[in-house]
C-alpha cells in the first residue's frame, strides 16, 4: 500500500504547513507528498492517485492535511474508488469534519495504520443539480447558512482572525450582518412520495453528520454510518429570534423551538425559485437563476476512513 499526503499549505492560515513540517521529521515509512496549487487541485490529485492504484491493482492511502474544503475535494476525487483509504489531519479553522469523524493527530498513528490497516465504512451524501453530482461528507444546504459560510470563507476577516486562532468568529460576525439583509424564501420538500411547502424559510440544510459552521451542532441525531440523511429547515421566525437560536445551536438546544423542523430519510428533493447560494461542506456550488431542484441521496458505507 502506497502512502500519499495531499496538503493545502494555506489551510488554517498556514497551520497545515506547520503540521506537515512536524510529521515529516517523524515519518519513517516511504511516502509521496502532493501540494495543492489552486482550488480543485486536491480533487484532481486524489482522483489521479485513486485511478492509478486501481489500474495497477494496488491499495493507496491518501491523507488530507487541510481544512474542510480540502477534505471535501479529496473525498470527491477518491471516495468512489474501492482501492483507496482516506485519512485526515484536520488543519483548518472550522474543522467540522474532525468533530464528526476520526482524524489523525500524530505521524506514528498514520504509520501504524499503514502497517495494520483498520478502516470504518462511512456514508456520504450525494447532491445532484441538473446533470452535475457532488459528494458531501458533512452537510449541504441553501439559504442563510450557505450565504454566511461562503461569505465568511471568502472574507479577509476570516484570514485575519485565523492569525490569532479565532477564525470561527468570522461566522458569528457574518450571521449578525446577514440577518439585516437576507430575504426569506419558499421551498418545496419531497420525501417518500410526499410533498410539503414551507414559507418564509431562512435555510434548509441536509446533514450527514452533526456539525457545521465551525462547531455548531446543527443536526444532533445525524450519524455517519446509519444510511440516512437529516434535513433541517428553519422558517416562520423573526430575525431576532433566529439570532437567539444561533446561540443555542452550539449546545444542540435549537431543536426545542417550534420553528425548527428536522426530518430523516434516505433521500430528499428540494425545489425553490429563489436566487440562493448553495454550499457542500462549506464549498460554494453554482446553481444559476430561475427554478431550481436539488436531489439528495445517501450512499451507505461507501468509503473507507483510515483511523
Short mmCIF file of the C-alpha atoms (twelve columns), coordinates in Angstrom:
data_MODEL
# 
_entry.id   MODEL 
# 
loop_
_atom_site.group_PDB 
_atom_site.id 
_atom_site.type_symbol 
_atom_site.label_atom_id 
_atom_site.label_alt_id 
_atom_site.label_comp_id 
_atom_site.label_asym_id 
_atom_site.label_seq_id 
_atom_site.Cartn_x 
_atom_site.Cartn_y 
_atom_site.Cartn_z 
_atom_site.pdbx_PDB_model_num 
ATOM 1   C CA . UNK A 1   0.000   0.000  0.000   1 
ATOM 2   C CA . UNK A 2   1.369   3.369  -1.054  1 
ATOM 3   C CA . UNK A 3   1.044   6.318  1.325   1 
ATOM 4   C CA . UNK A 4   0.178   9.743  -0.118  1 
ATOM 5   C CA . UNK A 5   -0.218  13.129 1.558   1 
ATOM 6   C CA . UNK A 6   -2.259  15.880 -0.080  1 
ATOM 7   C CA . UNK A 7   -1.504  19.167 1.648   1 
ATOM 8   C CA . UNK A 8   -3.118  22.578 1.392   1 
ATOM 9   C CA . UNK A 9   -0.344  24.699 2.892   1 
ATOM 10  C CA . UNK A 10  -2.633  27.726 3.246   1 
ATOM 11  C CA . UNK A 11  -5.316  25.988 5.309   1 
ATOM 12  C CA . UNK A 12  -5.777  27.481 8.755   1 
ATOM 13  C CA . UNK A 13  -3.508  30.379 7.807   1 
ATOM 14  C CA . UNK A 14  -0.521  28.080 7.384   1 
ATOM 15  C CA . UNK A 15  -1.390  25.606 10.156  1 
ATOM 16  C CA . UNK A 16  -1.236  22.643 7.785   1 
ATOM 17  C CA . UNK A 17  2.300   23.500 6.677   1 
ATOM 18  C CA . UNK A 18  3.447   23.608 10.303  1 
ATOM 19  C CA . UNK A 19  1.814   20.249 10.987  1 
ATOM 20  C CA . UNK A 20  3.455   18.724 7.929   1 
ATOM 21  C CA . UNK A 21  6.898   20.006 8.987   1 
ATOM 22  C CA . UNK A 22  6.442   18.162 12.279  1 
ATOM 23  C CA . UNK A 23  5.133   14.986 10.645  1 
ATOM 24  C CA . UNK A 24  7.949   14.982 8.127   1 
ATOM 25  C CA . UNK A 25  10.533  14.794 10.911  1 
ATOM 26  C CA . UNK A 26  8.749   11.829 12.483  1 
ATOM 27  C CA . UNK A 27  7.802   9.679  9.480   1 
ATOM 28  C CA . UNK A 28  9.953   6.639  8.805   1 
ATOM 29  C CA . UNK A 29  7.924   4.969  6.027   1 
ATOM 30  C CA . UNK A 30  8.201   5.956  2.387   1 
ATOM 31  C CA . UNK A 31  5.516   8.263  1.044   1 
ATOM 32  C CA . UNK A 32  4.593   10.712 -1.721  1 
ATOM 33  C CA . UNK A 33  3.671   14.299 -0.923  1 
ATOM 34  C CA . UNK A 34  1.450   16.472 -3.114  1 
ATOM 35  C CA . UNK A 35  0.943   20.219 -2.585  1 
ATOM 36  C CA . UNK A 36  -2.275  21.788 -3.811  1 
ATOM 37  C CA . UNK A 37  -1.802  24.740 -6.163  1 
ATOM 38  C CA . UNK A 38  -5.339  26.000 -6.699  1 
ATOM 39  C CA . UNK A 39  -8.983  25.394 -5.868  1 
ATOM 40  C CA . UNK A 40  -9.980  21.968 -7.173  1 
ATOM 41  C CA . UNK A 41  -6.395  20.672 -7.249  1 
ATOM 42  C CA . UNK A 42  -6.907  18.337 -4.271  1 
ATOM 43  C CA . UNK A 43  -9.749  16.713 -6.215  1 
ATOM 44  C CA . UNK A 44  -7.525  16.233 -9.264  1 
ATOM 45  C CA . UNK A 45  -4.662  14.811 -7.210  1 
ATOM 46  C CA . UNK A 46  -6.870  12.401 -5.244  1 
ATOM 47  C CA . UNK A 47  -8.602  11.165 -8.377  1 
ATOM 48  C CA . UNK A 48  -5.286  10.552 -10.168 1 
ATOM 49  C CA . UNK A 49  -3.853  8.649  -7.187  1 
ATOM 50  C CA . UNK A 50  -7.005  6.538  -6.852  1 
ATOM 51  C CA . UNK A 51  -7.151  5.739  -10.554 1 
ATOM 52  C CA . UNK A 52  -3.502  4.734  -10.638 1 
ATOM 53  C CA . UNK A 53  -3.963  2.417  -7.652  1 
ATOM 54  C CA . UNK A 54  -6.962  0.806  -9.297  1 
ATOM 55  C CA . UNK A 55  -5.172  0.406  -12.625 1 
ATOM 56  C CA . UNK A 56  -2.248  -1.491 -11.077 1 
ATOM 57  C CA . UNK A 57  -4.411  -3.450 -8.616  1 
ATOM 58  C CA . UNK A 58  -2.832  -1.904 -5.542  1 
ATOM 59  C CA . UNK A 59  -4.103  -0.116 -2.450  1 
ATOM 60  C CA . UNK A 60  -3.459  3.543  -1.699  1 
ATOM 61  C CA . UNK A 61  -3.840  5.544  1.477   1 
ATOM 62  C CA . UNK A 62  -4.465  9.270  0.969   1 
ATOM 63  C CA . UNK A 63  -4.025  11.549 3.972   1 
ATOM 64  C CA . UNK A 64  -5.537  15.005 3.515   1 
ATOM 65  C CA . UNK A 65  -3.902  17.744 5.574   1 
ATOM 66  C CA . UNK A 66  -6.065  20.847 5.433   1 
ATOM 67  C CA . UNK A 67  -9.484  22.224 6.218   1 
ATOM 68  C CA . UNK A 68  -12.976 21.015 5.360   1 
ATOM 69  C CA . UNK A 69  -12.644 22.333 1.808   1 
ATOM 70  C CA . UNK A 70  -9.533  20.247 1.146   1 
ATOM 71  C CA . UNK A 71  -11.183 17.174 2.651   1 
ATOM 72  C CA . UNK A 72  -14.270 17.768 0.527   1 
ATOM 73  C CA . UNK A 73  -12.167 17.766 -2.633  1 
ATOM 74  C CA . UNK A 74  -10.199 14.647 -1.670  1 
ATOM 75  C CA . UNK A 75  -13.365 12.703 -0.867  1 
ATOM 76  C CA . UNK A 76  -14.953 13.761 -4.158  1 
ATOM 77  C CA . UNK A 77  -11.833 12.684 -6.018  1 
ATOM 78  C CA . UNK A 78  -11.210 9.325  -4.372  1 
ATOM 79  C CA . UNK A 79  -14.093 8.048  -2.235  1 
ATOM 80  C CA . UNK A 80  -15.756 6.180  -5.080  1 
ATOM 81  C CA . UNK A 81  -12.665 4.009  -5.625  1 
ATOM 82  C CA . UNK A 82  -12.634 0.829  -3.546  1 
ATOM 83  C CA . UNK A 83  -8.832  0.624  -3.693  1 
ATOM 84  C CA . UNK A 84  -8.374  3.770  -1.608  1 
ATOM 85  C CA . UNK A 85  -8.351  4.523  2.106   1 
ATOM 86  C CA . UNK A 86  -8.822  8.165  3.074   1 
ATOM 87  C CA . UNK A 87  -7.409  9.662  6.264   1 
ATOM 88  C CA . UNK A 88  -7.465  13.211 7.563   1 
ATOM 89  C CA . UNK A 89  -5.308  15.531 9.611   1 
ATOM 90  C CA . UNK A 90  -7.551  18.487 10.438  1 
ATOM 91  C CA . UNK A 91  -5.738  21.778 9.896   1 
ATOM 92  C CA . UNK A 92  -8.431  24.307 9.008   1 
ATOM 93  C CA . UNK A 93  -10.176 26.979 11.028  1 
ATOM 94  C CA . UNK A 94  -13.613 25.335 11.190  1 
ATOM 95  C CA . UNK A 95  -12.636 21.650 11.253  1 
ATOM 96  C CA . UNK A 96  -16.205 20.352 11.302  1 
ATOM 97  C CA . UNK A 97  -15.065 17.095 9.703   1 
ATOM 98  C CA . UNK A 98  -12.845 16.399 12.716  1 
ATOM 99  C CA . UNK A 99  -15.850 16.758 15.024  1 
ATOM 100 C CA . UNK A 100 -17.829 14.061 13.251  1 
ATOM 101 C CA . UNK A 101 -15.122 11.676 12.019  1 
ATOM 102 C CA . UNK A 102 -11.913 10.139 13.330  1 
ATOM 103 C CA . UNK A 103 -8.744  12.002 12.331  1 
ATOM 104 C CA . UNK A 104 -5.012  11.526 12.833  1 
ATOM 105 C CA . UNK A 105 -3.065  13.728 15.235  1 
ATOM 106 C CA . UNK A 106 0.354   12.009 15.218  1 
ATOM 107 C CA . UNK A 107 2.598   10.677 12.473  1 
ATOM 108 C CA . UNK A 108 3.108   7.425  14.360  1 
ATOM 109 C CA . UNK A 109 -0.634  6.725  14.161  1 
ATOM 110 C CA . UNK A 110 -0.528  7.042  10.376  1 
ATOM 111 C CA . UNK A 111 2.418   4.653  10.189  1 
ATOM 112 C CA . UNK A 112 0.601   2.212  12.457  1 
ATOM 113 C CA . UNK A 113 -2.393  2.330  10.105  1 
ATOM 114 C CA . UNK A 114 -0.267  1.643  7.018   1 
ATOM 115 C CA . UNK A 115 1.248   -1.404 8.722   1 
ATOM 116 C CA . UNK A 116 -2.068  -2.570 10.213  1 
ATOM 117 C CA . UNK A 117 -4.939  -1.079 8.165   1 
ATOM 118 C CA . UNK A 118 -8.154  -0.634 10.125  1 
ATOM 119 C CA . UNK A 119 -10.944 1.324  8.486   1 
ATOM 120 C CA . UNK A 120 -14.507 2.439  9.119   1 
ATOM 121 C CA . UNK A 121 -17.023 2.204  6.303   1 
ATOM 122 C CA . UNK A 122 -18.817 5.567  6.240   1 
ATOM 123 C CA . UNK A 123 -21.704 7.123  4.361   1 
ATOM 124 C CA . UNK A 124 -21.591 10.163 2.169   1 
ATOM 125 C CA . UNK A 125 -24.355 12.286 0.722   1 
ATOM 126 C CA . UNK A 126 -24.836 12.984 -2.967  1 
ATOM 127 C CA . UNK A 127 -26.428 16.175 -4.231  1 
ATOM 128 C CA . UNK A 128 -27.500 16.339 -7.870  1 
ATOM 129 C CA . UNK A 129 -28.283 19.608 -9.655  1 
ATOM 130 C CA . UNK A 130 -29.223 19.245 -13.306 1 
ATOM 131 C CA . UNK A 131 -26.693 16.666 -14.551 1 
ATOM 132 C CA . UNK A 132 -23.986 17.523 -12.015 1 
ATOM 133 C CA . UNK A 133 -23.391 15.365 -8.944  1 
ATOM 134 C CA . UNK A 134 -21.348 16.273 -5.887  1 
ATOM 135 C CA . UNK A 135 -20.402 14.218 -2.843  1 
ATOM 136 C CA . UNK A 136 -20.513 15.723 0.645   1 
ATOM 137 C CA . UNK A 137 -19.490 14.215 3.967   1 
ATOM 138 C CA . UNK A 138 -20.606 16.953 6.376   1 
ATOM 139 C CA . UNK A 139 -23.619 18.836 5.022   1 
ATOM 140 C CA . UNK A 140 -25.090 20.639 2.044   1 
ATOM 141 C CA . UNK A 141 -27.542 23.495 2.212   1 
ATOM 142 C CA . UNK A 142 -29.199 26.508 0.641   1 
ATOM 143 C CA . UNK A 143 -30.155 29.878 2.053   1 
ATOM 144 C CA . UNK A 144 -28.907 31.782 5.047   1 
ATOM 145 C CA . UNK A 145 -26.331 29.246 6.267   1 
ATOM 146 C CA . UNK A 146 -24.826 28.903 2.793   1 
ATOM 147 C CA . UNK A 147 -24.578 32.672 2.409   1 
ATOM 148 C CA . UNK A 148 -22.920 33.071 5.810   1 
ATOM 149 C CA . UNK A 149 -20.497 30.171 5.332   1 
ATOM 150 C CA . UNK A 150 -19.428 31.105 1.818   1 
ATOM 151 C CA . UNK A 151 -19.099 34.800 2.638   1 
ATOM 152 C CA . UNK A 152 -17.025 34.048 5.741   1 
ATOM 153 C CA . UNK A 153 -14.763 31.589 3.916   1 
ATOM 154 C CA . UNK A 154 -14.046 34.108 1.167   1 
ATOM 155 C CA . UNK A 155 -13.547 37.063 3.515   1 
ATOM 156 C CA . UNK A 156 -10.363 38.803 4.542   1 
ATOM 157 C CA . UNK A 157 -11.762 38.970 8.063   1 
ATOM 158 C CA . UNK A 158 -11.505 35.201 8.457   1 
ATOM 159 C CA . UNK A 159 -7.875  35.259 7.301   1 
ATOM 160 C CA . UNK A 160 -7.041  37.961 9.806   1 
ATOM 161 C CA . UNK A 161 -8.810  36.150 12.658  1 
ATOM 162 C CA . UNK A 162 -7.082  32.888 11.709  1 
ATOM 163 C CA . UNK A 163 -3.767  34.515 12.542  1 
ATOM 164 C CA . UNK A 164 -4.809  34.685 16.193  1 
ATOM 165 C CA . UNK A 165 -6.683  31.372 16.210  1 
ATOM 166 C CA . UNK A 166 -10.151 32.968 16.154  1 
ATOM 167 C CA . UNK A 167 -11.260 32.212 12.613  1 
ATOM 168 C CA . UNK A 168 -14.588 30.792 13.839  1 
ATOM 169 C CA . UNK A 169 -15.644 34.263 14.998  1 
ATOM 170 C CA . UNK A 170 -15.939 35.317 11.368  1 
ATOM 171 C CA . UNK A 171 -19.041 33.110 11.113  1 
ATOM 172 C CA . UNK A 172 -20.614 34.877 14.079  1 
ATOM 173 C CA . UNK A 173 -19.887 38.267 12.529  1 
ATOM 174 C CA . UNK A 174 -21.484 37.346 9.210   1 
ATOM 175 C CA . UNK A 175 -24.500 35.771 10.912  1 
ATOM 176 C CA . UNK A 176 -25.321 39.117 12.516  1 
ATOM 177 C CA . UNK A 177 -24.517 41.095 9.377   1 
ATOM 178 C CA . UNK A 178 -26.555 38.857 7.063   1 
ATOM 179 C CA . UNK A 179 -29.598 38.955 9.346   1 
ATOM 180 C CA . UNK A 180 -30.139 42.572 8.384   1 
ATOM 181 C CA . UNK A 181 -30.448 41.968 4.633   1 
ATOM 182 C CA . UNK A 182 -31.346 38.333 3.943   1 
ATOM 183 C CA . UNK A 183 -34.658 37.667 2.170   1 
ATOM 184 C CA . UNK A 184 -36.523 34.525 3.244   1 
ATOM 185 C CA . UNK A 185 -37.889 32.204 0.566   1 
ATOM 186 C CA . UNK A 186 -40.376 29.439 -0.207  1 
ATOM 187 C CA . UNK A 187 -39.266 25.845 -0.642  1 
ATOM 188 C CA . UNK A 188 -40.959 22.552 -1.503  1 
ATOM 189 C CA . UNK A 189 -39.650 19.352 0.076   1 
ATOM 190 C CA . UNK A 190 -40.299 15.947 -1.472  1 
ATOM 191 C CA . UNK A 191 -39.767 12.985 0.828   1 
ATOM 192 C CA . UNK A 192 -41.040 9.423  0.451   1 
ATOM 193 C CA . UNK A 193 -43.570 10.462 -2.181  1 
ATOM 194 C CA . UNK A 194 -44.958 13.296 -0.062  1 
ATOM 195 C CA . UNK A 195 -44.628 16.991 -0.917  1 
ATOM 196 C CA . UNK A 196 -44.778 19.872 1.550   1 
ATOM 197 C CA . UNK A 197 -44.247 23.578 1.028   1 
ATOM 198 C CA . UNK A 198 -42.549 25.766 3.633   1 
ATOM 199 C CA . UNK A 199 -42.964 29.547 3.683   1 
ATOM 200 C CA . UNK A 200 -40.589 32.237 4.952   1 
ATOM 201 C CA . UNK A 201 -37.624 29.859 5.042   1 
ATOM 202 C CA . UNK A 202 -34.219 31.037 6.257   1 
ATOM 203 C CA . UNK A 203 -32.316 27.914 5.311   1 
ATOM 204 C CA . UNK A 204 -32.622 24.214 4.501   1 
ATOM 205 C CA . UNK A 205 -29.599 22.018 5.211   1 
ATOM 206 C CA . UNK A 206 -29.088 18.299 4.587   1 
ATOM 207 C CA . UNK A 207 -26.636 16.702 7.024   1 
ATOM 208 C CA . UNK A 208 -24.583 13.536 7.135   1 
ATOM 209 C CA . UNK A 209 -23.014 14.440 10.496  1 
ATOM 210 C CA . UNK A 210 -23.999 16.839 13.288  1 
ATOM 211 C CA . UNK A 211 -21.624 19.781 12.879  1 
ATOM 212 C CA . UNK A 212 -21.325 22.773 10.583  1 
ATOM 213 C CA . UNK A 213 -20.153 26.378 10.643  1 
ATOM 214 C CA . UNK A 214 -17.182 25.821 12.943  1 
ATOM 215 C CA . UNK A 215 -18.752 23.670 15.649  1 
ATOM 216 C CA . UNK A 216 -22.489 24.368 15.548  1 
ATOM 217 C CA . UNK A 217 -24.319 21.137 16.459  1 
ATOM 218 C CA . UNK A 218 -26.996 21.675 13.827  1 
ATOM 219 C CA . UNK A 219 -28.139 18.084 13.344  1 
ATOM 220 C CA . UNK A 220 -27.511 16.251 16.627  1 
ATOM 221 C CA . UNK A 221 -29.157 12.983 15.524  1 
ATOM 222 C CA . UNK A 222 -27.031 12.598 12.394  1 
ATOM 223 C CA . UNK A 223 -24.689 9.619  12.247  1 
ATOM 224 C CA . UNK A 224 -22.112 8.963  9.559   1 
ATOM 225 C CA . UNK A 225 -22.816 5.245  9.202   1 
ATOM 226 C CA . UNK A 226 -26.577 4.812  9.619   1 
ATOM 227 C CA . UNK A 227 -27.652 5.073  5.969   1 
ATOM 228 C CA . UNK A 228 -29.746 8.215  6.493   1 
ATOM 229 C CA . UNK A 229 -29.521 11.943 5.891   1 
ATOM 230 C CA . UNK A 230 -31.180 14.587 8.065   1 
ATOM 231 C CA . UNK A 231 -32.836 17.760 6.757   1 
ATOM 232 C CA . UNK A 232 -33.058 20.858 8.946   1 
ATOM 233 C CA . UNK A 233 -35.496 23.593 7.939   1 
ATOM 234 C CA . UNK A 234 -35.748 26.938 9.719   1 
ATOM 235 C CA . UNK A 235 -38.805 29.024 8.841   1 
ATOM 236 C CA . UNK A 236 -41.521 31.356 10.130  1 
ATOM 237 C CA . UNK A 237 -39.212 33.044 12.610  1 
ATOM 238 C CA . UNK A 238 -38.173 36.628 13.228  1 
ATOM 239 C CA . UNK A 239 -34.571 37.659 12.664  1 
ATOM 240 C CA . UNK A 240 -34.107 38.426 16.342  1 
ATOM 241 C CA . UNK A 241 -35.370 35.035 17.488  1 
ATOM 242 C CA . UNK A 242 -33.188 33.414 14.829  1 
ATOM 243 C CA . UNK A 243 -30.196 35.213 16.288  1 
ATOM 244 C CA . UNK A 244 -31.118 33.806 19.698  1 
ATOM 245 C CA . UNK A 245 -31.440 30.306 18.246  1 
ATOM 246 C CA . UNK A 246 -27.995 30.502 16.656  1 
ATOM 247 C CA . UNK A 247 -26.598 30.906 20.154  1 
ATOM 248 C CA . UNK A 248 -28.214 27.618 21.186  1 
ATOM 249 C CA . UNK A 249 -27.050 25.589 18.169  1 
ATOM 250 C CA . UNK A 250 -23.617 25.015 19.706  1 
ATOM 251 C CA . UNK A 251 -25.363 23.113 22.522  1 
ATOM 252 C CA . UNK A 252 -27.996 21.363 20.333  1 
ATOM 253 C CA . UNK A 253 -30.819 23.173 22.162  1 
ATOM 254 C CA . UNK A 254 -32.305 24.707 18.999  1 
ATOM 255 C CA . UNK A 255 -34.371 21.581 18.378  1 
ATOM 256 C CA . UNK A 256 -36.720 22.687 21.177  1 
ATOM 257 C CA . UNK A 257 -38.010 25.604 19.083  1 
ATOM 258 C CA . UNK A 258 -41.167 25.084 17.006  1 
ATOM 259 C CA . UNK A 259 -39.633 26.956 14.075  1 
ATOM 260 C CA . UNK A 260 -37.033 24.208 13.597  1 
ATOM 261 C CA . UNK A 261 -38.100 21.185 11.537  1 
ATOM 262 C CA . UNK A 262 -35.865 18.153 11.317  1 
ATOM 263 C CA . UNK A 263 -36.557 15.200 9.035   1 
ATOM 264 C CA . UNK A 264 -34.682 11.970 8.373   1 
ATOM 265 C CA . UNK A 265 -34.693 9.944  5.156   1 
ATOM 266 C CA . UNK A 266 -32.555 8.173  2.576   1 
ATOM 267 C CA . UNK A 267 -33.498 10.813 0.002   1 
ATOM 268 C CA . UNK A 268 -34.835 14.371 -0.245  1 
ATOM 269 C CA . UNK A 269 -35.706 16.692 -3.113  1 
ATOM 270 C CA . UNK A 270 -35.624 20.455 -2.614  1 
ATOM 271 C CA . UNK A 271 -37.420 22.735 -5.086  1 
ATOM 272 C CA . UNK A 272 -37.299 26.532 -4.982  1 
ATOM 273 C CA . UNK A 273 -37.483 29.562 -7.223  1 
ATOM 274 C CA . UNK A 274 -35.223 31.975 -5.359  1 
ATOM 275 C CA . UNK A 275 -31.750 33.242 -6.174  1 
ATOM 276 C CA . UNK A 276 -29.854 31.370 -3.431  1 
ATOM 277 C CA . UNK A 277 -26.333 30.343 -2.624  1 
ATOM 278 C CA . UNK A 278 -25.642 26.653 -2.091  1 
ATOM 279 C CA . UNK A 279 -22.749 25.026 -0.259  1 
ATOM 280 C CA . UNK A 280 -21.471 21.475 0.037   1 
ATOM 281 C CA . UNK A 281 -19.148 21.015 3.028   1 
ATOM 282 C CA . UNK A 282 -18.804 24.797 3.042   1 
ATOM 283 C CA . UNK A 283 -17.677 24.935 -0.600  1 
ATOM 284 C CA . UNK A 284 -19.647 27.164 -2.964  1 
ATOM 285 C CA . UNK A 285 -21.819 25.395 -5.526  1 
ATOM 286 C CA . UNK A 286 -23.196 27.255 -8.554  1 
ATOM 287 C CA . UNK A 287 -26.938 26.997 -9.155  1 
ATOM 288 C CA . UNK A 288 -27.799 29.722 -11.639 1 
ATOM 289 C CA . UNK A 289 -31.089 31.604 -11.730 1 
ATOM 290 C CA . UNK A 290 -34.706 30.513 -12.109 1 
ATOM 291 C CA . UNK A 291 -36.482 27.412 -10.736 1 
ATOM 292 C CA . UNK A 292 -34.052 25.001 -9.082  1 
ATOM 293 C CA . UNK A 293 -34.179 21.393 -7.944  1 
ATOM 294 C CA . UNK A 294 -31.637 19.640 -5.739  1 
ATOM 295 C CA . UNK A 295 -31.885 15.862 -5.350  1 
ATOM 296 C CA . UNK A 296 -30.216 14.345 -2.292  1 
ATOM 297 C CA . UNK A 297 -29.427 10.671 -1.720  1 
ATOM 298 C CA . UNK A 298 -27.189 8.809  0.683   1 
ATOM 299 C CA . UNK A 299 -24.557 6.278  -0.349  1 
ATOM 300 C CA . UNK A 300 -24.381 3.795  2.505   1 
ATOM 301 C CA . UNK A 301 -20.959 2.830  3.859   1 
ATOM 302 C CA . UNK A 302 -19.453 3.889  0.567   1 
ATOM 303 C CA . UNK A 303 -15.913 4.928  1.509   1 
ATOM 304 C CA . UNK A 304 -13.158 3.740  3.802   1 
ATOM 305 C CA . UNK A 305 -11.997 6.107  6.548   1 
ATOM 306 C CA . UNK A 306 -8.485  5.374  7.800   1 
ATOM 307 C CA . UNK A 307 -8.335  5.501  11.594  1 
# 
